[in-house]
Amino acid sequence: MTNDTMIELIGVQKSFGDFPVLKDITLNVKRGDVVALIGPSGSGKSTLLRSVNLLTVPEKGFIRVGSQAIDFSTTRNLPGDKELASFRARTGMVFQSFNLFPHMTVEQNVMEGPVTVLRTPKADAKAIAHDLLTKVGLADKATAHPDSLSGGQKQRVAIARALAMKPEVMLFDEATSALDPELVGEVLSVIRSLAAEGMTMLLVTHEMAFARDVADRVIFMRDGCVVEEGEARQVIDHPKEPATQAFLSHFH
Ligand code: ADP
Ligand code: MG
């Protein structure tokens, strides 16, 4: 099975008050694919990403991650805590702000999820943390505290921490937007290596060159709608829709 869908949204709708933020979102991400979500500020990208792991609960629509699906069009009751927790465990999420636990070492940050949520024995969690910190190039920072790290290093720890939960898919919401320009590359390179390993990823980014290079597909959103989607180079180099063309013209 190389072509199965790992993330599927059908007709997802979300409003804040009277304001519709996701109007009727249908999309899917196949196993091993990297999909970049682009669009102007306020277009609903973060809300869409948060809907995939139900940090935001939509009013309507169908959402599936891996083998677990919730149909909000037929479910009048919100999912229970257990269902929510199991749904969320399928996705790892990395935010613009790193959200590391400041009082814990780097290694403890990575071990925390496996130990408290997955009940992984500490020695095993430590070994997992070591492997993941090696993968993101930070094995030598295991005993450091987050406040001694650069933004790029913090973000790489955040990625290791998300991976420690063995997610089926990874979601990145502007993971490099808060970084000084010279630190962006080290984080993108970790994401690139995850892509090469076949991790399924949906990422919101303003790094168009990266999206063009690493993403298989690009989805352009505006005003809560998917306006255009397609093969990454096709959309970025030759956008069809005037709104996509106007948006991308800011990056040249
Ligand atoms: P993007 O990530 O593309 O910038 P967002 O998904 O963050 O867009 O926001 C889309 C719209 O929804 C914006 O107008 C934003 O102000 C609004 N919004 C987002 N989250 C909330 C919330 N919790 N309460 C009210 N409005 C929100
Ligand atoms: Mg956002």
XYZ file of C-alpha atoms and ligand atoms in Angstrom:
280
model
C 0.000 0.000 0.000
C 1.863 3.032 -1.189
C -0.995 5.064 -2.519
C -3.466 5.088 0.345
C -4.807 8.304 1.799
C -3.525 9.230 5.259
C -5.389 12.504 5.751
C -8.840 13.009 4.312
C -11.170 15.963 4.794
C -14.542 16.189 3.109
C -16.773 19.264 3.318
C -15.213 20.580 6.500
C -16.807 23.753 7.840
C -15.825 25.879 10.814
C -17.046 29.268 11.972
C -15.976 31.508 14.796
C -19.193 33.238 15.803
C -20.865 34.261 12.544
C -17.599 34.288 10.681
C -16.971 31.251 8.463
C -13.270 30.420 8.546
C -13.371 27.062 6.747
C -16.127 27.100 4.161
C -16.174 23.691 2.572
C -12.767 22.124 2.688
C -12.096 18.867 0.888
C -8.573 17.597 0.600
C -6.468 14.522 0.956
C -2.881 13.655 1.601
C -1.541 10.309 0.496
C 0.825 8.210 2.547
C 4.361 9.535 2.211
C 3.294 12.727 0.498
C 4.311 16.209 1.546
C 1.603 18.791 0.977
C 2.288 22.496 1.431
C -0.596 24.730 2.419
C -0.086 28.317 1.313
C -2.199 31.448 1.312
C -2.566 34.913 2.784
C -2.773 35.587 6.492
C -6.285 34.946 7.793
C -7.214 32.536 4.999
C -7.798 29.679 7.463
C -4.573 27.678 7.132
C -3.958 27.284 10.866
C -7.603 26.484 11.528
C -7.467 23.819 8.837
C -4.321 22.286 10.307
C -5.791 22.370 13.816
C -8.913 20.657 12.497
C -6.837 17.712 11.281
C -5.979 16.802 14.869
C -9.146 18.263 16.348
C -7.486 21.018 18.340
C -10.284 22.850 16.550
C -13.530 20.925 16.251
C -15.421 21.652 13.031
C -19.200 22.045 12.828
C -19.575 19.969 9.733
C -17.689 17.550 7.567
C -15.715 14.343 7.633
C -12.159 13.999 8.893
C -10.017 10.897 8.715
C -6.433 10.366 9.796
C -5.085 6.903 9.103
C -7.770 4.401 10.019
C -9.763 6.671 12.349
C -12.550 8.878 11.052
C -15.118 11.214 12.540
C -18.116 12.415 10.554
C -19.304 15.687 12.065
C -22.246 15.807 9.683
C -23.860 12.819 11.339
C -22.318 13.035 14.798
C -24.320 15.406 16.921
C -22.275 14.528 19.953
C -18.733 15.767 20.127
C -16.160 13.010 20.229
C -15.421 11.775 23.739
C -12.095 12.371 25.451
C -10.827 8.910 24.613
C -11.677 9.236 20.933
C -10.140 12.716 20.811
C -6.961 11.528 22.504
C -6.574 8.608 20.137
C -7.247 10.859 17.151
C -4.673 13.405 18.291
C -2.064 10.739 18.944
C -2.009 10.000 15.225
C -0.609 13.418 14.410
C 2.494 15.255 15.536
C 2.210 19.007 15.406
C 4.920 21.648 15.326
C 3.988 25.276 15.845
C 5.622 28.587 15.087
C 6.326 29.067 18.798
C 8.252 26.094 20.051
C 6.261 25.429 23.234
C 9.030 23.449 24.920
C 8.800 22.820 28.662
C 11.300 25.390 29.983
C 12.034 23.621 33.292
C 12.983 20.344 31.587
C 16.145 19.438 29.746
C 16.040 18.837 26.012
C 16.047 15.091 26.580
C 13.265 15.292 29.182
C 11.190 17.325 26.735
C 11.458 14.531 24.174
C 10.850 11.764 26.750
C 7.829 13.405 28.377
C 5.170 12.271 25.884
C 6.314 8.648 25.617
C 6.656 8.321 29.412
C 3.429 10.021 30.504
C 1.117 9.245 27.584
C 2.438 6.028 26.057
C 3.718 4.634 29.378
C 7.047 3.839 27.760
C 9.609 2.733 30.377
C 12.052 5.558 31.111
C 15.117 3.704 29.833
C 13.381 3.035 26.525
C 12.123 6.609 26.286
C 15.672 7.817 26.883
C 16.940 5.633 24.043
C 14.188 6.941 21.759
C 15.063 10.519 22.724
C 18.716 9.864 22.008
C 17.931 8.487 18.549
C 15.629 11.382 17.707
C 18.011 14.030 19.000
C 20.719 12.428 16.869
C 18.391 12.556 13.896
C 17.812 16.303 14.341
C 21.511 16.913 15.021
C 21.214 17.731 18.722
C 22.538 14.662 20.544
C 25.091 16.893 22.291
C 22.311 19.106 23.716
C 20.453 16.341 25.585
C 21.119 17.810 29.029
C 20.793 21.468 28.012
C 17.744 23.545 28.915
C 15.661 25.115 26.145
C 16.569 28.681 27.109
C 20.208 27.980 26.226
C 19.301 26.998 22.652
C 18.890 29.040 19.502
C 15.455 29.233 17.883
C 16.505 26.754 15.222
C 17.701 24.293 17.858
C 14.491 24.724 19.873
C 12.424 24.006 16.805
C 14.462 20.882 16.080
C 13.806 19.701 19.657
C 10.103 20.389 19.093
C 10.237 18.187 16.000
C 12.028 15.418 17.918
C 9.430 15.700 20.677
C 6.582 15.331 18.192
C 8.271 12.350 16.522
C 8.744 10.629 19.896
C 5.003 9.938 19.949
C 5.371 7.941 16.724
C 2.763 9.917 14.808
C 1.368 8.653 11.517
C 1.410 12.158 10.062
C 3.208 15.395 10.898
C 1.651 18.842 10.764
C 3.811 21.966 10.667
C 2.298 25.414 11.145
C 4.819 27.998 9.936
C 7.575 26.135 11.749
C 10.242 28.555 10.516
C 8.357 31.870 10.639
C 9.641 32.896 14.063
C 13.268 32.130 13.246
C 16.075 34.456 12.300
C 16.785 33.951 8.591
C 20.113 32.214 9.183
C 18.386 29.538 11.318
C 15.624 28.658 8.860
C 17.768 26.294 6.819
C 18.616 23.893 9.658
C 14.927 23.348 10.423
C 13.955 22.980 6.770
C 16.715 20.444 6.368
C 15.241 18.303 9.166
C 11.821 18.509 7.492
C 13.433 17.607 4.199
C 15.030 14.504 5.722
C 11.666 13.443 7.179
C 10.206 13.783 3.697
C 12.980 11.605 2.309
C 12.141 8.946 4.921
C 8.561 8.902 3.703
C 6.839 10.761 6.552
C 3.397 12.028 5.547
C 3.310 15.778 6.136
C 0.940 18.691 5.799
C 2.730 21.959 6.283
C 1.783 25.598 6.286
C 4.713 27.596 5.000
C 5.743 30.876 3.463
C 8.978 29.335 2.188
C 7.979 29.048 -1.457
C 11.315 27.730 -2.701
C 11.156 24.999 -0.073
C 7.554 24.132 -0.923
C 8.426 23.966 -4.603
C 11.379 21.749 -3.906
C 10.150 19.415 -1.163
C 6.361 19.298 -1.426
C 4.642 16.895 -3.774
C 1.535 19.029 -3.868
C 0.607 22.598 -3.021
C -2.789 23.806 -1.860
C -3.569 27.516 -2.089
C -6.243 28.792 0.297
C -8.018 32.100 0.438
C -10.991 33.204 2.535
C -11.597 29.740 3.953
C -11.629 27.987 0.583
C -9.208 25.875 -1.405
C -8.743 28.008 -4.516
C -6.161 25.938 -6.322
C -4.208 22.765 -5.793
C -1.846 20.670 -7.813
C 1.663 19.425 -8.300
C 4.006 21.749 -6.376
C 6.009 23.116 -9.303
C 2.905 23.495 -11.406
C 1.141 25.627 -8.780
C 4.155 27.689 -7.753
C 5.672 28.275 -11.188
C 2.472 28.371 -13.237
C -0.498 29.195 -10.998
C -3.775 29.091 -12.887
C -6.022 31.159 -10.642
C -5.669 34.964 -10.518
C -5.779 34.856 -6.689
C -2.874 32.394 -6.596
C -0.952 34.492 -9.105
C -1.505 37.632 -7.033
C -0.412 35.898 -3.829
C 2.717 34.363 -5.340
C 3.738 37.655 -6.962
C 4.658 38.893 -3.452
C 7.388 36.276 -3.188
C 9.304 37.125 -6.339
P -4.168 31.713 8.778
O -3.459 30.647 9.542
O -4.327 31.406 7.322
O -3.552 33.063 8.973
P -6.287 31.316 10.703
O -6.802 29.951 10.530
O -5.355 31.573 11.842
O -5.658 31.822 9.323
O -7.486 32.324 10.883
C -8.521 32.426 9.947
C -9.534 33.420 10.463
O -10.161 32.908 11.627
C -8.934 34.765 10.845
O -9.825 35.756 10.461
C -8.838 34.675 12.347
O -8.918 35.959 12.913
C -10.022 33.811 12.707
N -9.800 33.011 13.915
C -8.856 32.057 14.073
N -8.929 31.478 15.284
C -9.953 32.103 15.932
C -10.555 31.955 17.228
N -10.103 31.049 18.119
N -11.580 32.759 17.520
C -12.047 33.671 16.637
N -11.544 33.859 15.408
C -10.503 33.080 15.047
Mg -1.740 30.668 10.657
